[in-house]
C-alpha positions as CSV (number, residue, x, y, z in Angstrom):
1,M,131.2,16.2,173.4
2,P,130.8,13.3,171.0
3,K,127.0,13.1,169.5
4,D,127.3,10.5,167.3
5,W,124.8,8.2,169.6
6,M,122.1,10.4,168.7
7,D,121.8,8.6,165.6
8,L,121.6,5.4,167.3
9,P,118.4,3.6,167.6
10,R,116.6,5.0,171.0
11,Y,116.4,0.9,172.5
12,S,120.4,0.6,172.3
13,E,122.3,1.0,175.4
14,E,124.1,3.6,173.5
15,Y,121.7,5.8,173.4
16,I,120.3,5.6,176.6
17,N,123.7,6.2,178.2
18,G,124.2,9.1,175.8
19,V,120.8,10.5,177.1
20,I,122.0,10.2,180.6
21,S,125.0,12.0,179.7
22,F,123.0,14.8,177.8
23,L,121.1,15.5,181.5
24,D,124.3,15.3,183.4
25,F,125.6,17.7,181.3
26,A,122.5,20.5,181.2
27,Y,121.7,20.1,184.8
28,S,125.8,21.1,185.4
29,E,126.3,23.8,183.1
30,G,123.0,25.0,181.8
31,E,121.9,26.1,185.3
32,P,118.3,25.3,184.9
33,D,115.7,27.1,186.8
34,G,113.8,25.1,189.5
35,R,115.7,22.1,188.2
36,Q,113.7,21.7,185.2
37,I,115.0,22.1,181.4
38,Q,113.8,22.8,178.1
39,C,112.7,19.7,177.1
40,P,114.6,18.7,173.3
41,C,112.7,15.8,172.2
42,K,110.6,16.2,169.1
43,R,107.9,16.8,170.5
44,C,108.0,19.8,172.8
45,C,111.1,21.3,170.9
46,N,112.9,23.0,173.4
47,I,109.5,24.9,174.4
48,N,108.3,22.9,177.4
49,W,110.1,22.8,180.5
50,Y,110.2,19.4,182.6
51,R,112.0,17.5,185.4
52,R,115.0,15.4,184.8
53,D,113.1,12.4,184.8
54,V,110.3,13.4,182.4
55,V,112.7,15.1,179.8
56,F,114.5,11.0,180.1
57,D,111.1,9.3,179.1
58,H,110.3,12.2,176.1
59,L,114.3,11.5,174.7
60,V,113.7,7.6,174.9
61,A,110.5,7.4,173.5
62,D,110.9,10.4,170.9
63,G,113.8,11.2,170.3
64,F,115.7,14.6,170.1
65,V,114.2,17.2,167.6
66,K,116.1,17.1,164.2
67,G,119.0,19.1,164.0
68,Y,119.8,20.1,167.6
69,R,123.5,19.0,167.6
70,T,124.5,22.0,169.5
71,W,122.8,22.0,172.9
72,I,122.7,25.8,172.9
73,N,119.5,25.6,175.5
74,H,121.4,23.8,177.8
75,G,124.6,25.5,178.4
76,E,126.6,24.6,175.6
77,W,129.5,27.2,174.6
78,A,127.7,29.4,177.9
79,I,124.8,31.0,175.9
80,P,122.4,32.4,178.7
81,M,119.0,31.6,177.4
82,A,116.5,33.9,179.0
83,V,113.2,32.3,179.4
84,D,111.1,35.1,180.2
85,D,112.8,38.0,178.6
86,D,110.8,40.6,176.5
87,T,111.1,40.1,172.6
88,D,112.2,44.0,172.4
89,D,115.5,43.0,174.3
90,E,118.3,43.0,171.6
91,E,120.9,41.5,173.9
92,G,118.3,38.7,174.5
93,A,117.9,38.5,170.8
94,R,122.1,38.4,169.8
95,D,122.6,35.5,172.3
96,D,119.6,33.2,170.3
97,I,121.4,34.3,167.3
98,E,124.6,33.0,168.1
99,G,123.1,29.5,169.0
100,L,121.7,30.1,165.8
101,L,124.9,30.7,163.9
102,N,126.6,27.9,165.9
103,D,124.0,25.5,164.4
104,A,124.4,27.1,160.6
105,F,128.1,26.9,161.0
106,G,129.5,23.9,162.1
107,D,133.2,25.0,161.6
108,V,132.9,27.3,164.2
109,S,134.3,25.8,167.2
110,H,134.6,27.0,170.6
111,A,137.2,25.1,171.7
112,E,139.6,26.0,168.9
113,G,139.2,29.6,170.1
114,V,137.1,31.0,167.5
115,T,134.0,33.0,168.7
116,V,130.9,33.4,166.9
117,G,131.4,37.2,166.2
118,Q,134.8,36.5,164.3
119,N,132.9,34.5,161.6
120,E,132.8,35.9,158.3
121,E,128.8,34.8,158.2
122,A,128.2,35.7,161.4
123,K,129.7,38.9,160.7
124,K,127.0,39.4,157.8
125,F,124.4,38.2,159.6
126,Y,125.1,40.7,162.6
127,N,125.6,43.4,159.8
128,L,121.9,42.2,158.6
129,I,120.2,42.2,162.0
130,D,121.3,45.8,163.4
131,G,119.6,47.1,159.9
132,C,116.1,45.2,159.8
133,L,115.5,44.3,163.6
134,H,113.4,47.1,164.0
135,G,112.5,47.6,160.2
136,W,112.7,45.3,156.9
137,S,114.4,47.0,154.4
138,N,115.0,46.0,150.6
139,A,118.7,45.6,150.9
140,S,118.4,44.1,154.4
141,F,116.0,41.0,152.3
142,T,118.9,41.0,149.6
143,S,121.5,40.1,152.6
144,L,119.5,37.6,154.2
145,L,119.3,36.0,150.4
146,E,122.9,36.3,150.2
147,L,123.7,34.9,152.9
148,L,121.6,31.6,152.5
149,K,123.0,31.2,149.3
150,E,126.4,31.2,151.2
151,A,125.2,29.1,153.9
152,M,123.2,26.6,151.9
153,P,124.7,26.6,148.1
154,D,122.4,24.3,146.6
155,I,119.2,26.0,147.8
156,N,117.1,27.1,144.8
157,I,116.2,30.8,145.7
158,P,116.7,34.3,143.9
159,S,120.1,36.1,145.0
160,S,118.4,39.5,145.6
161,F,115.3,41.4,146.3
162,H,114.8,42.6,143.0
163,K,115.1,39.1,140.9
164,T,112.4,37.7,144.1
165,K,110.2,40.7,142.6
166,S,110.8,39.6,139.2
167,M,110.0,36.2,139.7
168,I,106.9,37.2,141.2
169,R,106.1,39.4,138.5
170,D,106.5,36.5,136.0
171,L,104.1,34.1,138.0
172,G,101.3,36.9,137.2
173,L,101.0,38.3,141.3
174,D,102.5,41.7,140.7
175,Y,100.6,44.6,140.9
176,K,100.5,48.2,139.3
177,K,101.5,51.6,140.3
178,I,99.0,54.3,139.5
179,D,99.5,57.7,140.8
180,A,96.0,59.7,141.8
181,C,95.1,63.0,142.9
182,P,95.6,63.5,147.0
183,N,92.0,65.4,146.7
184,D,90.2,61.9,145.1
185,C,89.5,63.8,141.9
186,L,91.3,61.6,139.3
187,L,93.4,58.5,138.7
188,Y,96.7,59.9,136.4
189,R,96.4,56.8,133.7
190,K,95.9,56.4,130.1
191,E,95.5,60.1,128.7
192,L,96.3,61.8,131.9
193,K,99.3,59.6,132.7
194,D,101.9,62.7,132.2
195,E,100.2,65.3,133.7
196,K,101.6,67.0,136.2
197,H,98.3,68.5,137.8
198,C,95.1,67.6,138.4
199,R,92.6,68.7,135.9
200,V,89.7,69.3,138.4
201,C,91.1,70.6,141.3
202,G,94.1,72.0,140.0
203,T,96.5,70.1,143.2
204,S,99.8,69.6,142.3
205,R,100.3,65.3,141.2
206,Y,103.4,65.2,143.6
207,T,104.3,66.2,147.2
208,E,105.3,69.6,147.5
209,N,108.7,71.2,149.2
210,S,107.9,72.7,152.6
211,S,110.0,75.6,152.1
212,D,108.9,76.4,148.7
213,N,105.2,75.4,147.6
214,S,105.8,76.3,144.3
215,E,108.7,73.6,143.8
216,N,108.2,69.8,143.7
217,Q,110.3,67.9,146.3
218,P,112.5,64.5,144.9
219,D,113.7,61.7,146.5
220,K,117.2,60.6,147.2
221,K,117.5,59.5,143.3
222,G,116.3,62.6,141.7
223,R,112.5,61.3,141.1
224,L,109.6,63.2,142.0
225,I,107.4,61.3,145.0
226,P,103.5,61.2,144.1
227,A,101.4,62.7,146.4
228,K,99.1,59.2,146.4
229,T,99.4,56.2,144.9
230,L,97.2,53.6,144.0
231,R,98.1,49.8,143.8
232,Y,96.1,47.7,141.6
233,F,96.6,43.8,141.6
234,P,95.0,42.8,138.4
235,I,92.6,40.4,138.6
236,I,92.7,38.9,135.5
237,P,96.4,36.8,135.7
238,R,95.4,35.6,139.4
239,L,92.1,34.2,138.0
240,Q,93.9,32.3,135.3
241,R,96.1,30.8,137.8
242,L,93.7,29.3,140.0
243,F,93.2,26.7,136.9
244,M,97.0,26.1,136.7
245,C,96.6,24.0,140.2
246,S,94.6,20.8,138.9
247,K,93.0,20.2,142.4
248,T,91.8,23.8,142.3
249,A,91.0,24.0,139.3
250,A,88.5,20.7,139.8
251,S,87.6,22.4,142.8
252,L,86.0,25.6,140.8
253,R,83.6,23.0,139.2
254,W,82.8,21.8,142.6
255,H,79.6,23.8,142.2
256,D,78.1,22.3,138.9
257,E,79.2,18.5,139.6
258,E,79.4,17.6,143.1
259,R,76.8,20.0,144.9
260,I,73.8,18.8,146.2
261,K,71.1,19.9,144.2
262,D,67.9,19.4,146.4
263,G,66.4,23.2,146.3
264,T,67.8,24.1,150.1
265,L,70.2,26.7,150.0
266,K,73.5,25.7,151.0
267,H,75.7,27.6,148.4
268,P,75.6,31.1,146.4
269,A,74.7,28.7,143.2
270,D,71.3,27.8,145.1
271,G,70.5,31.4,145.6
272,L,68.4,33.9,143.3
273,A,71.1,36.4,142.3
274,W,73.2,33.1,140.6
275,K,70.3,31.8,138.9
276,N,69.4,34.9,137.4
277,L,72.6,35.5,136.3
278,D,72.4,32.4,134.7
279,E,69.1,33.0,132.8
280,M,70.6,36.5,131.5
281,D,73.5,34.6,129.6
282,E,72.8,31.2,128.7
283,E,76.1,31.1,127.0
284,F,77.9,32.1,130.3
285,A,75.6,29.4,132.6
286,K,76.7,26.6,129.7
287,E,80.8,26.8,131.1
288,S,80.5,25.7,134.7
289,R,84.3,27.3,135.0
290,N,83.4,31.0,134.3
291,I,84.1,32.8,137.9
292,R,81.4,34.1,139.9
293,L,82.8,36.7,142.3
294,G,82.0,38.7,145.4
295,L,83.5,41.7,146.4
296,S,84.0,43.8,150.1
297,S,86.0,46.3,151.3
298,D,86.6,48.7,154.5
299,G,89.0,50.8,155.8
300,F,91.8,49.9,158.4
301,N,94.8,51.9,160.1
302,P,97.8,50.1,158.8
303,F,99.9,51.8,161.8
304,R,98.5,49.6,164.6
305,S,98.0,53.1,166.7
306,M,94.8,54.3,167.8
307,N,96.5,57.7,168.5
308,I,97.3,58.1,164.7
309,S,93.9,59.3,162.2
310,W,95.0,56.9,159.2
311,S,92.4,55.1,156.4
312,T,93.7,52.7,154.2
313,W,90.8,50.5,152.3
314,P,92.1,47.5,150.4
315,V,89.3,46.3,148.4
316,M,88.5,42.0,148.4
317,L,87.2,39.6,145.9
318,M,86.3,36.3,146.6
319,V,85.8,33.5,144.3
320,Y,82.0,31.7,144.9
321,N,82.8,28.9,142.3
322,L,84.7,26.7,145.1
323,P,82.9,24.9,147.8
324,P,82.1,26.8,151.0
325,W,84.9,25.3,153.0
326,M,87.1,26.9,150.3
327,C,86.1,29.9,149.2
328,M,86.1,32.4,152.2
329,R,89.8,30.7,153.0
330,P,92.6,33.8,152.9
331,E,94.9,31.9,150.2
332,Y,91.5,32.2,147.7
333,C,90.7,35.9,148.9
334,M,92.0,38.1,146.3
335,L,93.8,41.5,147.3
336,S,92.2,43.4,143.8
337,L,92.7,47.5,145.1
338,L,94.8,49.3,147.8
339,I,93.6,52.5,148.5
340,P,95.9,55.0,150.4
341,G,94.7,57.4,153.1
342,P,95.4,59.6,155.2
343,Q,91.5,60.0,154.6
344,S,88.7,57.5,153.7
345,P,87.7,57.9,150.2
346,G,84.2,58.2,150.7
347,K,81.8,58.6,147.8
348,D,85.0,59.0,145.6
349,I,86.0,55.5,146.2
350,D,84.8,54.9,142.6
351,V,87.6,57.0,140.9
352,Y,89.7,54.1,142.4
353,L,87.7,51.4,140.8
354,Q,88.0,52.1,137.8
355,P,90.8,49.8,136.6
356,L,89.2,46.7,138.4
357,I,85.8,47.5,136.4
358,E,87.5,47.5,133.3
359,D,89.0,44.2,133.7
360,L,85.4,42.8,134.9
361,K,83.9,44.6,131.9
362,L,86.8,42.5,129.9
363,L,85.7,38.9,131.4
364,W,82.0,39.5,130.7
365,E,82.2,40.5,127.4
366,K,84.9,39.0,126.0
367,G,86.3,36.9,128.5
368,V,90.3,35.7,128.6
369,K,91.8,32.2,127.1
370,T,92.5,30.2,129.9
371,Y,94.5,27.0,130.2
372,D,92.9,24.3,132.7
373,A,95.2,21.9,134.1
374,S,92.4,19.6,135.6
375,K,91.2,18.8,132.1
376,N,94.3,19.7,130.0
377,E,92.5,21.7,127.5
378,T,92.7,25.8,127.1
379,F,89.2,26.9,127.3
380,H,87.3,31.1,127.2
381,M,87.2,32.1,130.9
382,R,84.5,34.7,131.4
383,A,83.6,36.1,135.0
384,A,80.7,38.0,136.7
385,L,80.7,40.4,139.9
386,L,77.4,38.8,141.8
387,W,77.4,41.5,144.6
388,T,79.5,43.5,147.3
389,I,79.4,42.6,151.2
390,N,80.2,45.7,153.3
391,D,79.1,46.7,156.5
392,F,76.5,50.3,156.4
393,P,78.9,52.9,155.8
394,A,80.8,51.3,152.8
395,Y,77.5,50.3,151.6
396,A,76.9,53.7,151.3
397,M,80.1,54.5,149.5
398,L,79.8,51.7,146.8
399,S,76.1,51.9,146.2
400,G,75.9,55.7,146.1
401,W,72.7,56.2,148.6
402,S,73.4,58.0,151.7
403,T,72.8,55.8,154.8
404,K,72.4,59.0,156.9
405,G,69.8,61.2,157.4
406,K,66.1,60.8,157.5
407,L,66.1,58.5,154.5
408,A,68.9,56.3,155.5
409,C,67.5,52.8,154.4
410,P,68.4,51.9,150.9
411,C,65.3,49.3,150.8
412,C,62.4,51.4,152.0
413,N,64.3,54.6,149.9
414,K,61.9,57.4,149.9
415,N,59.3,56.0,152.4
416,T,61.6,55.4,155.1
417,S,59.9,55.9,158.4
418,S,62.1,58.2,160.7
419,L,61.8,60.5,163.4
420,Q,63.9,63.0,165.5
421,L,64.0,62.9,168.8
422,K,63.5,66.4,170.6
423,H,66.5,66.6,173.0
424,S,69.3,64.1,171.8
425,R,68.6,65.6,168.3
426,K,69.2,61.8,167.0
427,T,67.3,60.3,164.2
428,V,65.4,57.4,165.0
429,Y,63.4,55.1,162.5
430,M,60.5,53.6,163.5
431,D,56.8,52.5,162.0
432,H,58.5,48.5,161.5
433,R,55.2,46.8,161.8
434,V,54.6,48.0,158.5
435,F,56.2,44.9,157.4
436,L,54.0,42.4,159.4
437,P,51.1,40.6,157.8
438,M,48.0,42.8,157.2
439,D,45.9,40.4,159.7
440,H,48.7,40.8,162.5
441,P,47.1,41.7,165.9
442,W,50.3,44.2,166.5
443,R,48.8,46.6,163.6
444,T,45.9,47.0,165.9
445,N,47.5,47.5,169.0
446,T,47.7,51.1,169.8
447,R,48.6,51.0,173.7
448,S,51.8,49.3,173.2
449,F,53.1,51.7,170.5
450,N,53.1,54.6,169.3
451,G,49.1,55.3,170.2
452,K,48.4,54.5,166.2
453,Q,47.4,51.6,164.1
454,E,48.9,50.7,161.4
455,L,47.6,50.0,158.1
456,R,50.2,50.8,155.7
457,P,51.4,48.0,153.5
458,P,55.7,47.3,153.1
459,P,57.0,49.8,150.9
460,P,58.0,48.7,147.8
461,V,61.7,47.5,146.7
462,I,63.1,49.8,143.7
463,E,64.6,47.4,141.7
464,G,67.8,47.8,139.8
465,P,66.3,49.0,136.1
466,E,64.0,51.5,137.8
467,I,67.1,52.9,139.8
468,F,69.6,52.6,136.8
469,E,67.0,54.6,134.4
470,M,66.4,57.1,137.7
471,L,70.2,58.2,137.7
472,Q,71.2,58.0,134.0
473,N,71.5,61.3,133.5
474,A,72.5,62.3,137.4
475,E,76.5,63.5,136.3
476,N,79.2,62.5,139.0
477,V,81.7,65.1,140.6
478,F,84.1,63.6,142.1
479,G,86.8,65.2,144.6
480,K,87.2,66.3,148.2
481,K,87.2,70.1,147.0
482,Q,84.1,69.7,144.7
483,S,80.4,70.2,145.8
484,T,78.1,67.4,145.6
485,S,75.9,67.6,142.4
486,S,72.4,68.4,143.6
487,S,70.5,66.4,140.6
488,F,70.3,63.5,142.6
489,P,67.2,62.2,143.3
490,W,66.3,61.3,146.9
491,N,69.0,59.9,149.1
492,W,71.5,59.1,146.2
493,K,74.4,60.8,146.0
494,K,76.2,59.1,143.3
495,R,75.7,56.7,140.1
496,S,77.5,54.1,141.3
497,I,80.6,52.6,138.7
498,F,78.9,49.1,139.1
499,F,76.2,50.2,136.7
500,E,78.8,50.3,134.3
501,L,78.8,46.2,134.3
502,P,76.3,45.4,131.7
503,Y,74.4,43.3,133.9
504,W,75.0,45.2,136.9
505,H,71.5,47.1,137.1
506,K,69.7,43.6,136.3
507,N,71.4,41.6,139.4
508,P,68.4,41.8,142.2
509,L,70.9,41.6,144.9
510,R,73.6,44.1,144.3
511,H,74.6,45.2,148.0
512,N,74.8,43.2,151.1
513,L,75.4,43.8,154.7
514,D,78.0,41.8,156.2
515,V,76.8,39.3,159.5
516,M,79.5,40.4,161.5
517,H,77.7,43.7,161.7
518,I,74.6,42.3,162.0
519,E,75.1,40.2,164.8
520,K,76.8,42.6,166.6
521,N,75.2,45.7,166.3
522,I,71.9,44.6,165.3
523,L,71.1,41.2,167.5
524,D,73.0,42.3,170.5
525,S,71.3,45.6,170.7
526,V,67.8,43.8,170.4
527,I,68.8,41.2,173.1
528,G,69.6,43.9,175.5
529,T,66.9,46.2,175.1
530,L,64.4,42.9,175.2
531,L,66.4,41.7,178.8
532,D,66.9,45.8,179.7
533,M,70.4,45.2,179.8
């Protein structure tokens, strides 16, 4: 059927007659359900279903969606389009693919007796779909790239999966694989990179053959398979790339050049931790392009199944130099580490943080030369980590203070007021009246509380230098099979690796709880208690 009229002005008589002929064809060949068809106008894009008069109005007002030359949704080539088909139906998926192929390769003509399956490009596409409809492999990705290159020779894309990885590597967005002890004792890097067994627990670095535990199991290419692999995404090239876009580079100075400085807390730059860092190093404060970072981590199950117990831990970094409407957008949140499962690393997460901490030390002490596209100049970029933000269990993993037991509160520390219930054997934390003003009437109200007056002042907050001094001589012991050292005072389980950063112990706000858990777990519980829900 000729379709030259689709390019004519929509007010012309030829176009209107063409729309009428299209509707006649769709209603005669397409067998629409309930006398409605999919509207192919620019707004509906073959998604919405309307009656004939509504579709006619849309096509005259907006025209056909771009590229819809083969009316596969309206009966052309008699390809059935099942609207309510389940997405897992392979036959329905093939029908859609046939239509896409006929759209892509115009030389395939049903009138000439050439079917879609007989076209060479279509055959290649079918081979691709057979291999990756339910799983995407490297080879299938390469096949897709080859197909696209054949269909569109002028398109500027890499020709294989490995060339795609090379392109990403050249952009500074690659990652490093670092083998780890399966018991979280150490990383096989630097002087340990050639070791075959863990120096701490003696466990093999590689997976073992189930038939003979003394032999390592190779893969299909004869290489030994590591039992556990950390993926580290180097942060220095990623931070440098932020300045290669002139608009993003200018936004990184927003906190200094455009922020309204009226004394109210609107941005981390208005907070105490930011100002404290500026006072600590005046040279760092003078350069507004120096990066301030936040760190967050939590576990998730990558298999989308609650029946599988698996915990993978990504470590994310946020850039706080950006304006508030940009700094939490996904494109500016950087994945720095991907810690594999199946178990949570627990306090041994410090083992996996080593390469990240080394880069953070380098960025603080020496810095790196970076090109700023917004000013067309090179400057010396430095960076500092302001704090971490996590839920309460991850708080314990990163800070080293156990958030369980009688001394669970990291702020009250050794002065935590706790009570174990007799029957449920659960620990509850009471005596919150100590945080009220000394002249508050609730302090002397014995009837509404535990029958006692509360005359104690709030517990003092232990500052970073005191914690650093307290844990300086304690020896960390990492590994799932290693017993925890008893040399740590109070509720400490380790000396956090963050204390290796020269400025960390002077930071007034090192670890924070995320808003979501406070809102859901605390506020909802308080409201529920008050309303007796």
